[in-house]
RNA sequence: GGAGGGGUUCCAGAGCGGUCAAAUGGGGCGGGCUGUAAACCCGUUGACUUCGGUCUUCGAAAGUUCGAAUCUUUCCCCCUCCA
């Protein structure tokens, strides 16, 4: 532990914001970062087409690096995604094919660009794909040069491995090698980019330490690892994993309005923590407002997080739409909308089909259940007849408001 | 290669010939209370339905039976021990 007051500015804020979990050598890292601007990397898995809020803390770390003049390297795991990280997974991941991974990489890169400053030449992110070096590895020489630095004895002690074995779940040799490849990534970045720091989630600790040690042994250079805690909700659930779908960062999968809603619905106990974790508001400023009305804080949180990703405009619209949708008697003209061909109305479209068209639900049985439970509303009036035919009169100025439950609202527009 | 254990609905996990669309818990969804919070209470949780039912599901296929998640055979996969 080094003296908090003397600590490097980046590290200090890193801690103040609750990003800190473990560090391989805090004191040295602190003085190194005081002395020079460094390059640090975070790896992103490309298993999914988009990132979700589970990766947001890592993204905030990248932003914090930039804020302090350091340069982030974003490693997209095009190679390692082909293997699958066993950490934190109790089952073997499904293996994706080449095109899927390439597509995912492109998407994820675009999302990250939204969060990062791409203009400042000193700090703009360096994007790398580890497939570029992993694909050409020669097995024999890799084993000789890199493999010799790893002992099975030690690898077996890592949580990612141990957990699987303890739980009697299979761990393939392929996955077993994941940590070596990740260590190799760090070595590669150390050589190529002079990267000295890897940041990752706490579940990456083992992989990161391996990298630090490999670099030490291979090129006798000092590098560092820094991990962030796993963010759990006050209820104990993992962040961003709602059953109804993860909280995606890509607008294609989750509208700005729904993203805003996600933050607006934060548990009371998490609000201040999230303001620190997921907004740029200075710590001192958060302290000033942290006793304000809890719902105002939630709106603040929602606005900041949404504008960071989708822009100010989108955040304002979402706030406006929410106001209208929840105040009751307004028709929510700024809600996200779905267009419906007016011919459908003439053809006696019923409520069930309307909901299917709106994509709010896809199972007719489920919709029937919802109607029975008084969950479906048109223009704030409960629909109790599952055979209700949608009439032209329902549309005010070309649109109607369709609601499922208290929180899902959508505008149906005539086309 | 040998011996044993196992694969059940979103997850965990019961069922071991009909009463099984499958206990229980978790999660999800909806309703109530509230603050678009938490906690709590209630309902619901395969699909389709003219609400009478109909269809598809218990690793895969074939079989026994009036009837199978449950029995038999083969195959696939996982785990443990032995070689």
CSV table of C-alpha atoms (C1' of nucleotides) in Angstrom, one decimal:
chain,number,residue,atom,x,y,z
A,1,UNK,CA,0.0,0.0,0.0
A,2,UNK,CA,1.4,3.4,-0.8
A,3,UNK,CA,0.4,6.6,0.8
A,4,UNK,CA,-2.9,7.7,-0.4
A,5,UNK,CA,-2.0,11.4,-0.5
A,6,UNK,CA,1.1,10.8,-2.6
A,7,UNK,CA,-0.6,8.4,-4.9
A,8,UNK,CA,-0.7,9.0,-8.6
A,9,UNK,CA,-3.6,11.0,-9.8
A,10,UNK,CA,-4.9,8.4,-12.0
A,11,UNK,CA,-4.7,5.7,-9.4
A,12,UNK,CA,-6.2,7.9,-6.8
A,13,UNK,CA,-9.3,8.6,-8.9
A,14,UNK,CA,-9.3,4.9,-9.9
A,15,UNK,CA,-9.7,4.1,-6.3
A,16,UNK,CA,-12.1,6.9,-5.4
A,17,UNK,CA,-14.4,5.8,-8.1
A,18,UNK,CA,-14.4,2.2,-6.9
A,19,UNK,CA,-12.6,0.8,-9.8
A,20,UNK,CA,-9.9,-0.8,-7.8
A,21,UNK,CA,-9.7,-4.4,-6.7
A,22,UNK,CA,-6.2,-5.6,-6.9
A,23,UNK,CA,-2.8,-4.4,-8.3
A,24,UNK,CA,0.4,-6.4,-8.8
A,25,UNK,CA,2.6,-3.6,-7.5
A,26,UNK,CA,0.7,-0.5,-6.6
A,27,UNK,CA,3.6,1.6,-5.4
A,28,UNK,CA,5.8,1.1,-8.4
A,29,UNK,CA,2.9,1.6,-10.8
A,30,UNK,CA,2.0,4.8,-9.0
A,31,UNK,CA,5.4,6.4,-9.4
A,32,UNK,CA,5.8,5.1,-12.9
A,33,UNK,CA,2.6,6.8,-13.9
A,34,UNK,CA,3.7,10.0,-12.2
A,35,UNK,CA,6.9,10.0,-14.2
A,36,UNK,CA,5.6,9.2,-17.6
A,37,UNK,CA,2.5,8.7,-19.7
A,38,UNK,CA,2.0,5.0,-20.2
A,39,UNK,CA,0.1,2.7,-22.5
A,40,UNK,CA,-2.3,0.4,-20.9
A,41,UNK,CA,-4.5,-2.3,-22.4
A,42,UNK,CA,-7.8,-3.9,-21.7
A,43,UNK,CA,-9.0,-6.9,-23.7
A,44,UNK,CA,-12.6,-7.3,-24.9
A,45,UNK,CA,-14.1,-10.6,-25.7
A,46,UNK,CA,-15.9,-10.8,-29.0
A,47,UNK,CA,-18.3,-13.6,-28.3
A,48,UNK,CA,-21.3,-11.4,-28.6
A,49,UNK,CA,-22.2,-8.9,-31.3
A,50,UNK,CA,-22.4,-6.0,-28.9
A,51,UNK,CA,-21.0,-5.1,-25.5
A,52,UNK,CA,-23.4,-4.8,-22.6
A,53,UNK,CA,-23.2,-2.8,-19.4
A,54,UNK,CA,-21.1,-5.6,-17.9
A,55,UNK,CA,-18.2,-4.2,-19.9
A,56,UNK,CA,-19.0,-0.6,-19.0
A,57,UNK,CA,-16.7,-0.4,-16.0
A,58,UNK,CA,-13.7,-1.4,-18.2
A,59,UNK,CA,-14.7,1.2,-20.7
A,60,UNK,CA,-14.8,3.8,-17.9
A,61,UNK,CA,-11.2,2.7,-17.1
A,62,UNK,CA,-10.2,3.5,-20.6
A,63,UNK,CA,-11.8,6.9,-20.3
A,64,UNK,CA,-10.0,7.6,-17.1
A,65,UNK,CA,-6.7,6.7,-18.7
A,66,UNK,CA,-7.4,9.2,-21.4
A,67,UNK,CA,-8.4,11.9,-18.9
A,68,UNK,CA,-5.0,11.6,-17.3
A,69,UNK,CA,-3.1,11.7,-20.5
A,70,UNK,CA,-2.3,8.0,-20.7
A,71,UNK,CA,-3.0,6.0,-23.9
A,72,UNK,CA,-5.4,3.1,-23.9
A,73,UNK,CA,-4.9,0.1,-26.1
A,74,UNK,CA,-8.0,-1.8,-26.9
A,75,UNK,CA,-7.4,-5.4,-27.6
A,76,UNK,CA,-10.2,-7.2,-29.4
A,77,UNK,CA,-9.9,-10.8,-28.8
A,78,UNK,CA,-10.3,-12.0,-32.3
A,79,UNK,CA,-7.9,-14.9,-31.6
A,80,UNK,CA,-8.8,-15.7,-28.1
A,81,UNK,CA,-12.5,-15.6,-28.8
A,82,UNK,CA,-11.8,-18.6,-31.1
A,83,UNK,CA,-10.8,-20.4,-28.0
A,84,UNK,CA,-13.1,-19.2,-25.3
A,85,UNK,CA,-12.1,-18.0,-21.8
A,86,UNK,CA,-13.0,-20.5,-19.1
A,87,UNK,CA,-12.8,-17.8,-16.4
A,88,UNK,CA,-16.2,-17.2,-14.9
A,89,UNK,CA,-17.9,-19.6,-17.2
A,90,UNK,CA,-18.9,-22.9,-15.9
A,91,UNK,CA,-19.6,-24.3,-19.3
A,92,UNK,CA,-17.6,-24.5,-22.5
A,93,UNK,CA,-18.6,-21.6,-24.6
A,94,UNK,CA,-19.9,-22.2,-28.0
A,95,UNK,CA,-17.3,-21.6,-30.6
A,96,UNK,CA,-18.1,-19.0,-33.2
A,97,UNK,CA,-17.1,-19.1,-36.8
A,98,UNK,CA,-14.8,-16.6,-38.5
A,99,UNK,CA,-17.4,-14.3,-40.0
A,100,UNK,CA,-19.3,-14.0,-36.8
A,101,UNK,CA,-16.2,-13.0,-34.9
A,102,UNK,CA,-15.1,-10.5,-37.5
A,103,UNK,CA,-18.5,-9.0,-37.5
A,104,UNK,CA,-18.5,-8.8,-33.7
A,105,UNK,CA,-15.1,-7.1,-33.7
A,106,UNK,CA,-16.3,-4.4,-36.0
A,107,UNK,CA,-19.4,-3.7,-34.0
A,108,UNK,CA,-17.6,-3.7,-30.7
A,109,UNK,CA,-15.0,-1.3,-32.0
A,110,UNK,CA,-17.7,1.1,-33.1
A,111,UNK,CA,-19.3,1.1,-29.7
A,112,UNK,CA,-16.0,1.7,-28.0
A,113,UNK,CA,-15.2,4.6,-30.3
A,114,UNK,CA,-18.4,6.3,-29.1
A,115,UNK,CA,-17.0,6.3,-25.5
A,116,UNK,CA,-13.5,7.3,-26.3
A,117,UNK,CA,-11.8,10.4,-27.4
A,118,UNK,CA,-10.5,9.6,-30.9
A,119,UNK,CA,-9.0,13.0,-31.7
A,120,UNK,CA,-6.2,13.7,-29.3
A,121,UNK,CA,-3.1,12.1,-30.9
A,122,UNK,CA,-1.5,11.6,-27.5
A,123,UNK,CA,-4.2,9.6,-26.0
A,124,UNK,CA,-6.4,8.3,-28.8
A,125,UNK,CA,-7.0,4.6,-28.5
A,126,UNK,CA,-5.0,2.0,-30.3
A,127,UNK,CA,-7.1,-0.9,-31.5
A,128,UNK,CA,-5.5,-4.2,-32.0
A,129,UNK,CA,-6.8,-7.6,-32.7
A,130,UNK,CA,-4.8,-10.5,-31.2
A,131,UNK,CA,-5.7,-12.7,-34.1
A,132,UNK,CA,-3.0,-10.9,-36.1
A,133,UNK,CA,-0.3,-12.5,-34.0
A,134,UNK,CA,-2.0,-15.5,-32.7
A,135,UNK,CA,-3.0,-17.0,-36.1
A,136,UNK,CA,0.6,-17.4,-37.2
A,137,UNK,CA,2.0,-19.0,-34.1
A,138,UNK,CA,4.0,-22.1,-34.7
A,139,UNK,CA,3.2,-24.7,-32.2
A,140,UNK,CA,6.6,-26.1,-31.6
A,141,UNK,CA,8.4,-22.8,-31.3
A,142,UNK,CA,5.6,-21.4,-29.2
A,143,UNK,CA,6.0,-24.3,-26.8
A,144,UNK,CA,9.7,-23.8,-26.7
A,145,UNK,CA,9.7,-20.0,-26.3
A,146,UNK,CA,6.6,-19.4,-24.2
A,147,UNK,CA,5.4,-22.8,-23.0
A,148,UNK,CA,8.5,-23.4,-21.0
A,149,UNK,CA,7.7,-20.5,-18.7
A,150,UNK,CA,4.5,-22.1,-17.5
A,151,UNK,CA,4.2,-25.0,-15.2
A,152,UNK,CA,1.1,-27.1,-15.1
A,153,UNK,CA,1.4,-27.2,-11.3
A,154,UNK,CA,0.8,-23.5,-11.2
A,155,UNK,CA,-1.8,-23.4,-13.9
A,156,UNK,CA,-3.9,-25.9,-12.0
A,157,UNK,CA,-4.1,-23.6,-9.0
A,158,UNK,CA,-5.8,-20.8,-10.9
A,159,UNK,CA,-9.3,-20.2,-10.1
A,160,UNK,CA,-10.6,-20.4,-13.6
A,161,UNK,CA,-9.2,-23.9,-13.9
A,162,UNK,CA,-9.8,-25.0,-10.3
A,163,UNK,CA,-13.4,-24.0,-10.3
A,164,UNK,CA,-14.1,-26.2,-13.3
A,165,UNK,CA,-12.3,-29.1,-12.0
A,166,UNK,CA,-13.9,-28.8,-8.5
A,167,UNK,CA,-17.3,-28.7,-10.0
A,168,UNK,CA,-16.6,-31.8,-12.1
A,169,UNK,CA,-17.1,-29.8,-15.3
A,170,UNK,CA,-15.0,-30.5,-18.2
A,171,UNK,CA,-12.2,-28.2,-19.3
A,172,UNK,CA,-10.8,-28.8,-22.6
A,173,UNK,CA,-7.1,-28.5,-23.4
A,174,UNK,CA,-8.0,-25.7,-25.7
A,175,UNK,CA,-9.6,-23.7,-23.0
A,176,UNK,CA,-6.8,-24.6,-20.6
A,177,UNK,CA,-4.4,-22.8,-23.0
A,178,UNK,CA,-6.4,-19.6,-22.9
A,179,UNK,CA,-4.4,-18.1,-20.0
A,180,UNK,CA,-1.2,-18.8,-21.9
A,181,UNK,CA,-2.5,-17.0,-24.9
A,182,UNK,CA,-3.7,-14.0,-22.9
A,183,UNK,CA,-0.3,-13.9,-21.2
A,184,UNK,CA,1.2,-13.9,-24.6
A,185,UNK,CA,-1.0,-11.1,-25.8
A,186,UNK,CA,0.4,-8.9,-23.0
A,187,UNK,CA,4.0,-9.9,-24.0
A,188,UNK,CA,3.2,-9.0,-27.6
A,189,UNK,CA,1.9,-5.6,-26.6
A,190,UNK,CA,4.8,-5.1,-24.4
A,191,UNK,CA,7.2,-5.7,-27.2
A,192,UNK,CA,5.2,-4.0,-30.0
A,193,UNK,CA,3.7,-1.0,-28.2
A,194,UNK,CA,5.7,-0.8,-25.0
A,195,UNK,CA,2.5,-1.4,-23.1
A,196,UNK,CA,3.2,-1.8,-19.4
A,197,UNK,CA,-0.2,-2.2,-17.8
A,198,UNK,CA,-3.1,-4.5,-18.2
A,199,UNK,CA,-6.4,-3.7,-16.7
A,200,UNK,CA,-9.2,-6.3,-16.4
A,201,UNK,CA,-12.1,-7.6,-14.3
A,202,UNK,CA,-11.2,-9.4,-11.1
A,203,UNK,CA,-11.9,-12.7,-12.8
A,204,UNK,CA,-8.9,-11.9,-15.1
A,205,UNK,CA,-6.4,-11.6,-12.2
A,206,UNK,CA,-4.8,-15.0,-12.9
A,207,UNK,CA,-4.5,-14.3,-16.6
A,208,UNK,CA,-3.0,-10.9,-16.0
A,209,UNK,CA,-0.5,-12.1,-13.4
A,210,UNK,CA,0.6,-14.7,-15.9
A,211,UNK,CA,1.3,-12.0,-18.4
A,212,UNK,CA,3.3,-9.9,-16.0
A,213,UNK,CA,5.4,-12.9,-15.1
A,214,UNK,CA,5.9,-14.0,-18.7
A,215,UNK,CA,7.1,-10.6,-19.6
A,216,UNK,CA,9.5,-10.6,-16.7
A,217,UNK,CA,10.9,-14.0,-17.6
A,218,UNK,CA,10.9,-13.5,-21.3
A,219,UNK,CA,12.2,-10.0,-21.7
A,220,UNK,CA,13.1,-9.1,-18.1
A,221,UNK,CA,10.8,-6.1,-18.1
A,222,UNK,CA,8.5,-4.9,-15.4
A,223,UNK,CA,4.9,-4.6,-16.1
A,224,UNK,CA,1.8,-4.3,-14.1
A,225,UNK,CA,-1.7,-5.6,-13.6
A,226,UNK,CA,-4.7,-3.9,-12.2
A,227,UNK,CA,-8.1,-5.4,-11.7
A,228,UNK,CA,-11.6,-4.0,-11.1
A,229,UNK,CA,-14.2,-5.5,-8.8
A,230,UNK,CA,-17.1,-7.4,-10.1
A,231,UNK,CA,-20.0,-5.0,-10.0
A,232,UNK,CA,-22.9,-6.6,-8.3
A,233,UNK,CA,-26.3,-5.0,-7.7
A,234,UNK,CA,-27.5,-4.4,-4.2
A,235,UNK,CA,-29.8,-7.4,-4.7
A,236,UNK,CA,-26.8,-9.6,-5.4
A,237,UNK,CA,-27.4,-10.1,-9.1
A,238,UNK,CA,-24.8,-9.5,-11.7
A,239,UNK,CA,-24.8,-6.2,-13.4
A,240,UNK,CA,-26.7,-5.9,-16.6
A,241,UNK,CA,-28.0,-9.3,-16.9
A,242,UNK,CA,-31.7,-9.1,-16.9
A,243,UNK,CA,-33.5,-12.2,-18.1
A,244,UNK,CA,-35.4,-10.2,-20.7
A,245,UNK,CA,-32.1,-9.5,-22.4
A,246,UNK,CA,-28.8,-8.0,-21.4
A,247,UNK,CA,-28.4,-4.3,-21.3
A,248,UNK,CA,-26.8,-3.9,-24.7
A,249,UNK,CA,-24.8,-0.8,-25.6
A,250,UNK,CA,-25.7,-1.0,-29.2
A,251,UNK,CA,-28.7,0.9,-30.2
A,252,UNK,CA,-29.7,-1.9,-32.5
A,253,UNK,CA,-30.4,-4.1,-29.6
A,254,UNK,CA,-31.5,-1.7,-27.0
A,255,UNK,CA,-33.0,1.7,-27.7
A,256,UNK,CA,-31.6,4.8,-26.0
A,257,UNK,CA,-34.9,5.1,-24.2
A,258,UNK,CA,-34.6,1.6,-22.7
A,259,UNK,CA,-31.0,2.3,-21.8
A,260,UNK,CA,-32.1,5.4,-20.0
A,261,UNK,CA,-34.8,3.4,-18.3
A,262,UNK,CA,-32.3,0.8,-17.1
A,263,UNK,CA,-30.4,3.5,-15.3
A,264,UNK,CA,-33.5,5.3,-14.1
A,265,UNK,CA,-34.5,2.1,-12.4
A,266,UNK,CA,-31.3,1.6,-10.4
A,267,UNK,CA,-31.7,0.3,-6.9
A,268,UNK,CA,-31.6,3.2,-4.4
A,269,UNK,CA,-28.6,1.6,-2.7
A,270,UNK,CA,-26.6,1.6,-5.9
A,271,UNK,CA,-27.2,5.1,-7.2
A,272,UNK,CA,-24.3,6.9,-5.6
A,273,UNK,CA,-21.9,4.0,-6.4
A,274,UNK,CA,-23.1,4.0,-10.0
A,275,UNK,CA,-22.6,7.8,-10.3
A,276,UNK,CA,-19.0,7.2,-9.4
A,277,UNK,CA,-18.6,4.1,-11.5
A,278,UNK,CA,-20.4,5.1,-14.6
A,279,UNK,CA,-20.4,8.9,-15.0
A,280,UNK,CA,-17.6,11.5,-15.4
A,281,UNK,CA,-19.0,13.7,-12.7
A,282,UNK,CA,-16.2,14.7,-10.4
A,283,UNK,CA,-16.1,12.9,-7.1
A,284,UNK,CA,-16.3,16.2,-5.2
A,285,UNK,CA,-19.4,17.1,-7.2
A,286,UNK,CA,-21.0,13.8,-6.4
A,287,UNK,CA,-20.4,14.3,-2.8
A,288,UNK,CA,-22.2,17.6,-3.0
A,289,UNK,CA,-25.3,16.1,-4.4
A,290,UNK,CA,-25.4,12.7,-2.9
A,291,UNK,CA,-28.0,13.5,-0.4
A,292,UNK,CA,-30.3,15.1,-3.0
A,293,UNK,CA,-33.7,13.5,-3.7
A,294,UNK,CA,-33.0,9.9,-4.7
A,295,UNK,CA,-35.2,10.1,-7.8
A,296,UNK,CA,-33.4,13.2,-9.1
A,297,UNK,CA,-30.1,11.4,-8.7
A,298,UNK,CA,-31.4,8.5,-10.7
A,299,UNK,CA,-32.5,10.9,-13.4
A,300,UNK,CA,-29.0,12.5,-13.3
A,301,UNK,CA,-27.4,9.1,-13.5
A,302,UNK,CA,-29.7,8.1,-16.5
A,303,UNK,CA,-29.0,11.3,-18.3
A,304,UNK,CA,-25.2,11.2,-17.9
A,305,UNK,CA,-24.9,7.5,-18.8
A,306,UNK,CA,-27.2,7.8,-21.8
A,307,UNK,CA,-25.6,11.0,-23.2
A,308,UNK,CA,-22.2,9.4,-22.9
A,309,UNK,CA,-23.3,6.6,-25.2
A,310,UNK,CA,-26.1,7.9,-27.3
A,311,UNK,CA,-25.6,11.7,-27.1
A,312,UNK,CA,-27.2,14.6,-25.2
A,313,UNK,CA,-30.1,14.7,-27.6
A,314,UNK,CA,-31.1,11.1,-27.0
A,315,UNK,CA,-30.7,11.5,-23.2
A,316,UNK,CA,-33.0,14.6,-23.2
A,317,UNK,CA,-35.6,12.9,-25.4
A,318,UNK,CA,-35.6,9.8,-23.1
A,319,UNK,CA,-36.1,11.9,-20.1
A,320,UNK,CA,-38.9,13.8,-21.8
A,321,UNK,CA,-40.5,10.5,-23.0
A,322,UNK,CA,-40.3,9.1,-19.5
A,323,UNK,CA,-41.9,12.1,-18.0
A,324,UNK,CA,-44.8,11.8,-20.4
A,325,UNK,CA,-45.1,8.1,-20.2
A,326,UNK,CA,-45.1,8.0,-16.4
A,327,UNK,CA,-47.1,11.2,-15.6
A,328,UNK,CA,-50.1,9.3,-16.9
A,329,UNK,CA,-52.4,11.4,-19.0
A,330,UNK,CA,-50.1,12.3,-21.8
A,331,UNK,CA,-49.7,10.1,-24.9
A,332,UNK,CA,-45.9,10.0,-24.8
A,333,UNK,CA,-45.2,11.5,-28.2
A,334,UNK,CA,-41.4,11.1,-27.8
A,335,UNK,CA,-41.5,7.4,-27.0
A,336,UNK,CA,-39.7,5.0,-29.3
A,337,UNK,CA,-42.0,4.2,-32.1
A,338,UNK,CA,-43.0,1.4,-34.5
A,339,UNK,CA,-44.7,2.0,-37.8
A,340,UNK,CA,-47.7,0.0,-38.8
A,341,UNK,CA,-49.1,0.0,-42.3
A,342,UNK,CA,-52.6,1.5,-42.2
A,343,UNK,CA,-53.9,-1.3,-44.4
A,344,UNK,CA,-53.4,-3.6,-41.5
A,345,UNK,CA,-56.0,-1.6,-39.5
A,346,UNK,CA,-58.5,-1.9,-42.3
A,347,UNK,CA,-58.0,-5.6,-42.2
A,348,UNK,CA,-59.1,-5.9,-38.7
A,349,UNK,CA,-55.9,-6.2,-36.8
A,350,UNK,CA,-56.4,-7.4,-33.3
A,351,UNK,CA,-54.6,-6.5,-30.2
A,352,UNK,CA,-52.5,-9.7,-30.1
A,353,UNK,CA,-51.2,-9.1,-33.6
A,354,UNK,CA,-50.5,-5.5,-32.9
A,355,UNK,CA,-48.3,-6.5,-30.0
A,356,UNK,CA,-46.5,-9.0,-32.2
A,357,UNK,CA,-46.0,-6.3,-34.8
A,358,UNK,CA,-44.6,-4.0,-32.1
A,359,UNK,CA,-42.1,-6.7,-31.2
A,360,UNK,CA,-42.8,-6.1,-27.5
A,361,UNK,CA,-43.7,-9.7,-27.1
A,362,UNK,CA,-43.4,-12.6,-29.5
A,363,UNK,CA,-45.5,-15.3,-27.9
A,364,UNK,CA,-49.3,-15.1,-28.4
A,365,UNK,CA,-49.8,-17.2,-25.3
A,366,UNK,CA,-47.7,-14.8,-23.3
A,367,UNK,CA,-49.7,-11.9,-24.7
A,368,UNK,CA,-53.0,-13.6,-23.7
A,369,UNK,CA,-51.6,-14.1,-20.2
A,370,UNK,CA,-50.6,-10.4,-20.0
A,371,UNK,CA,-54.1,-9.3,-21.1
A,372,UNK,CA,-55.7,-11.5,-18.5
A,373,UNK,CA,-53.4,-9.9,-15.9
A,374,UNK,CA,-54.5,-6.4,-16.9
A,375,UNK,CA,-51.0,-5.6,-18.1
A,376,UNK,CA,-51.9,-4.3,-21.6
A,377,UNK,CA,-52.9,-0.8,-22.2
A,378,UNK,CA,-53.8,1.3,-25.2
A,379,UNK,CA,-53.6,5.0,-24.6
A,380,UNK,CA,-53.5,4.2,-20.9
A,381,UNK,CA,-56.7,2.3,-20.9
A,382,UNK,CA,-56.5,-1.3,-19.8
A,383,UNK,CA,-57.3,-3.8,-22.6
A,384,UNK,CA,-59.3,-6.7,-21.2
A,385,UNK,CA,-60.6,-8.3,-24.4
A,386,UNK,CA,-57.9,-10.3,-26.1
A,387,UNK,CA,-59.8,-10.1,-29.4
A,388,UNK,CA,-60.1,-6.3,-29.4
A,389,UNK,CA,-59.9,-5.1,-33.0
A,390,UNK,CA,-57.7,-2.0,-33.5
A,391,UNK,CA,-59.8,0.8,-34.8
A,392,UNK,CA,-58.7,4.0,-36.5
A,393,UNK,CA,-60.3,6.0,-33.7
A,394,UNK,CA,-57.5,4.7,-31.4
A,395,UNK,CA,-55.0,6.8,-33.2
A,396,UNK,CA,-54.6,10.4,-32.1
A,397,UNK,CA,-52.7,12.4,-34.7
A,398,UNK,CA,-51.6,9.2,-36.4
A,399,UNK,CA,-50.3,7.3,-33.4
A,400,UNK,CA,-51.4,5.4,-30.3
A,401,UNK,CA,-49.6,4.5,-27.1
A,402,UNK,CA,-49.2,0.8,-26.4
A,403,UNK,CA,-48.1,-0.2,-23.0
A,404,UNK,CA,-47.2,-3.5,-21.5
A,405,UNK,CA,-46.9,-3.4,-17.7
A,406,UNK,CA,-45.9,-0.1,-16.1
A,407,UNK,CA,-42.6,0.2,-17.8
A,408,UNK,CA,-42.8,-0.8,-21.4
A,409,UNK,CA,-44.3,1.8,-23.6
A,410,UNK,CA,-44.2,2.2,-27.3
A,411,UNK,CA,-45.7,4.5,-29.8
A,412,UNK,CA,-47.5,2.8,-32.7
A,413,UNK,CA,-47.5,5.1,-35.8
A,414,UNK,CA,-49.7,4.7,-38.9
A,415,UNK,CA,-47.7,4.5,-42.0
B,1,G,C1',-9.7,-50.3,-23.2
B,2,G,C1',-12.2,-51.8,-18.1
B,3,A,C1',-15.7,-50.5,-13.8
B,4,G,C1',-19.2,-47.3,-11.9
B,5,G,C1',-22.2,-42.6,-11.9
B,6,G,C1',-24.9,-39.2,-14.9
B,7,G,C1',-27.5,-36.2,-19.2
B,8,U,C1',-35.0,-33.4,-17.1
B,9,U,C1',-38.3,-27.4,-19.0
B,10,C,C1',-34.2,-20.2,-18.3
B,11,C,C1',-30.8,-22.2,-14.0
B,12,A,C1',-30.4,-25.5,-9.9
B,13,G,C1',-32.8,-29.9,-8.9
B,14,A,C1',-37.0,-33.8,-7.9
B,15,G,C1',-39.7,-37.5,-10.6
B,16,C,C1',-38.1,-43.5,-12.0
B,17,G,C1',-44.7,-47.0,-16.0
B,18,G,C1',-50.6,-43.8,-16.1
B,19,U,C1',-53.1,-38.7,-11.6
B,20,C,C1',-46.5,-35.3,-15.8
B,21,A,C1',-46.3,-29.7,-19.6
B,22,A,C1',-43.5,-32.5,-15.2
B,23,A,C1',-42.5,-31.2,-7.5
B,24,U,C1',-39.5,-27.5,-5.0
B,25,G,C1',-36.2,-23.3,-5.0
B,26,G,C1',-33.9,-19.3,-7.9
B,27,G,C1',-34.6,-16.1,-11.9
B,28,G,C1',-38.1,-13.8,-15.3
B,29,C,C1',-42.8,-11.6,-16.3
B,30,G,C1',-47.5,-9.4,-14.6
B,31,G,C1',-50.7,-7.4,-10.6
B,32,G,C1',-51.0,-5.0,-5.5
B,33,C,C1',-48.4,-1.5,-2.1
B,34,U,C1',-44.9,2.6,-3.3
B,35,G,C1',-41.2,6.6,-5.4
B,36,U,C1',-40.6,4.1,-12.6
B,37,A,C1',-36.7,2.0,-5.7
B,38,A,C1',-36.2,-1.9,-2.1
B,39,A,C1',-38.8,-5.2,1.0
B,40,C,C1',-43.4,-7.7,1.2
B,41,C,C1',-48.1,-10.1,-0.7
B,42,C,C1',-50.7,-12.4,-5.0
B,43,G,C1',-50.7,-14.5,-9.8
B,44,U,C1',-48.0,-16.5,-13.8
B,45,U,C1',-43.8,-18.9,-16.3
B,46,G,C1',-43.6,-24.7,-23.7
B,47,A,C1',-46.5,-23.3,-28.2
B,48,C,C1',-51.2,-22.7,-30.7
B,49,U,C1',-56.4,-22.1,-29.5
B,50,U,C1',-63.1,-21.0,-32.0
B,51,C,C1',-61.0,-21.5,-24.4
B,52,G,C1',-63.8,-27.3,-25.5
B,53,G,C1',-59.1,-28.6,-26.4
B,54,U,C1',-54.9,-29.5,-29.9
B,55,C,C1',-49.6,-30.0,-30.8
B,56,U,C1',-44.3,-30.3,-29.3
B,57,U,C1',-40.8,-31.3,-25.0
B,58,C,C1',-37.3,-34.8,-20.2
B,59,G,C1',-29.3,-36.3,-24.7
B,60,A,C1',-30.5,-39.1,-30.0
B,61,A,C1',-32.8,-43.1,-32.5
B,62,A,C1',-35.4,-47.6,-32.3
B,63,G,C1',-38.4,-51.0,-29.4
B,64,U,C1',-41.8,-53.1,-25.2
B,65,U,C1',-46.8,-51.4,-23.6
B,66,C,C1',-53.6,-49.7,-24.2
B,67,G,C1',-50.1,-45.9,-22.1
B,68,A,C1',-43.0,-44.0,-21.2
B,69,A,C1',-39.3,-38.5,-18.6
B,70,U,C1',-39.8,-43.3,-16.2
B,71,C,C1',-38.6,-50.3,-18.8
B,72,U,C1',-35.2,-52.6,-23.1
B,73,U,C1',-31.5,-52.0,-27.1
B,74,U,C1',-28.0,-49.1,-29.8
B,75,C,C1',-25.6,-44.6,-30.3
B,76,C,C1',-23.7,-39.7,-28.6
B,77,C,C1',-21.9,-36.6,-24.6
B,78,C,C1',-20.1,-35.6,-19.4
B,79,C,C1',-18.0,-37.1,-14.6
B,80,U,C1',-15.1,-40.5,-11.2
B,81,C,C1',-11.8,-44.6,-10.5
B,82,C,C1',-8.5,-48.3,-12.9
B,83,A,C1',-5.2,-49.4,-17.3
